[in-house]
């Protein structure tokens, strides 16, 4: 089931909805519109099929889960650290959405994770990916030594 629209927010008429969708980037109104189950103009987290995490204000959603996010940041997690890369307005095709959830602004800052600079989180991500790649190479070599081979993921679609 869907969560109901906040009690203190009257249902918008189409003219109000058009005004809100055309509002400038600096608009700080806390108007809330209901679009299906999702609260438009609220802060949301989106997990994409490629593993990226986006956080931004949901401006539009349709029946295919195509999204428009405003004031979007890409959040990168490595261990207990995270960094946010500003991305601005982001249009996401619905087939790439794995998860979409509203962020509780009261609990958003209550996290055990440590925020670090963009440069630091990108370096940590590179080191983590490198160590993961080396571990995968060791695993493939160990299997090869035992006479087993696993097709690489990038060749599975070839005929």
Coordinates of N, CA and C in Angstrom, one line a residue, residues 3 10 21 31 35 38 43 48 50 75 83 88 91 100 108 114-115 117 129 135 145 147 149 152:
X3 N 1.6 5.2 1.2 CA 1.4 6.1 2.3 C 0.5 7.2 1.9
X10 N -3.0 20.1 1.5 CA -4.2 19.9 0.6 C -3.9 19.4 -0.7
X21 N 6.0 22.2 -10.9 CA 6.9 21.5 -11.8 C 7.8 22.5 -12.5
X31 N 6.0 22.2 -0.6 CA 4.8 21.6 -1.2 C 5.0 20.1 -1.5
X35 N 2.2 11.4 -6.4 CA 2.2 10.8 -7.8 C 2.3 9.3 -7.6
X38 N 4.6 7.8 -4.6 CA 5.8 8.6 -4.3 C 5.4 10.1 -4.1
X43 N 12.8 14.4 -0.8 CA 14.1 13.9 -1.0 C 14.0 12.4 -1.1
X48 N 20.5 2.4 -8.7 CA 20.4 2.1 -10.1 C 21.0 0.7 -10.4
X50 N 23.2 -0.3 -12.3 CA 24.7 -0.4 -12.4 C 25.4 -0.2 -11.0
X75 N 26.1 9.3 -4.4 CA 26.7 8.9 -3.2 C 27.5 7.6 -3.4
X83 N 31.1 9.6 0.2 CA 31.3 10.9 -0.4 C 30.2 11.2 -1.4
X88 N 23.5 17.6 -10.1 CA 22.5 18.5 -10.7 C 21.2 17.8 -11.0
X91 N 18.0 12.7 -15.1 CA 16.9 12.0 -15.7 C 17.3 10.5 -15.8
X100 N 13.7 2.7 -5.2 CA 13.4 4.2 -5.0 C 12.7 4.3 -3.6
X108 N 18.1 11.5 8.5 CA 19.2 11.5 7.5 C 20.6 11.7 8.1
X114 N 31.0 8.0 8.0 CA 31.8 9.3 8.0 C 31.8 9.9 6.6
X115 N 31.5 11.1 6.5 CA 31.5 11.8 5.2 C 32.9 12.3 4.9
X117 N 35.9 13.8 1.6 CA 35.9 14.6 0.4 C 35.7 13.7 -0.8
X129 N 38.3 -1.4 -5.7 CA 38.1 -2.1 -7.0 C 39.3 -2.9 -7.4
X135 N 41.7 -10.2 -6.3 CA 41.2 -11.4 -5.7 C 40.5 -12.2 -6.7
X145 N 44.1 -23.9 -12.2 CA 45.1 -24.9 -11.7 C 44.4 -26.2 -11.4
X147 N 41.8 -27.3 -13.2 CA 41.2 -27.8 -14.4 C 39.9 -27.2 -14.7
X149 N 37.3 -23.8 -15.6 CA 37.3 -22.5 -16.1 C 35.9 -21.9 -16.0
X152 N 34.2 -15.5 -18.5 CA 34.2 -14.1 -18.0 C 32.8 -13.5 -18.3

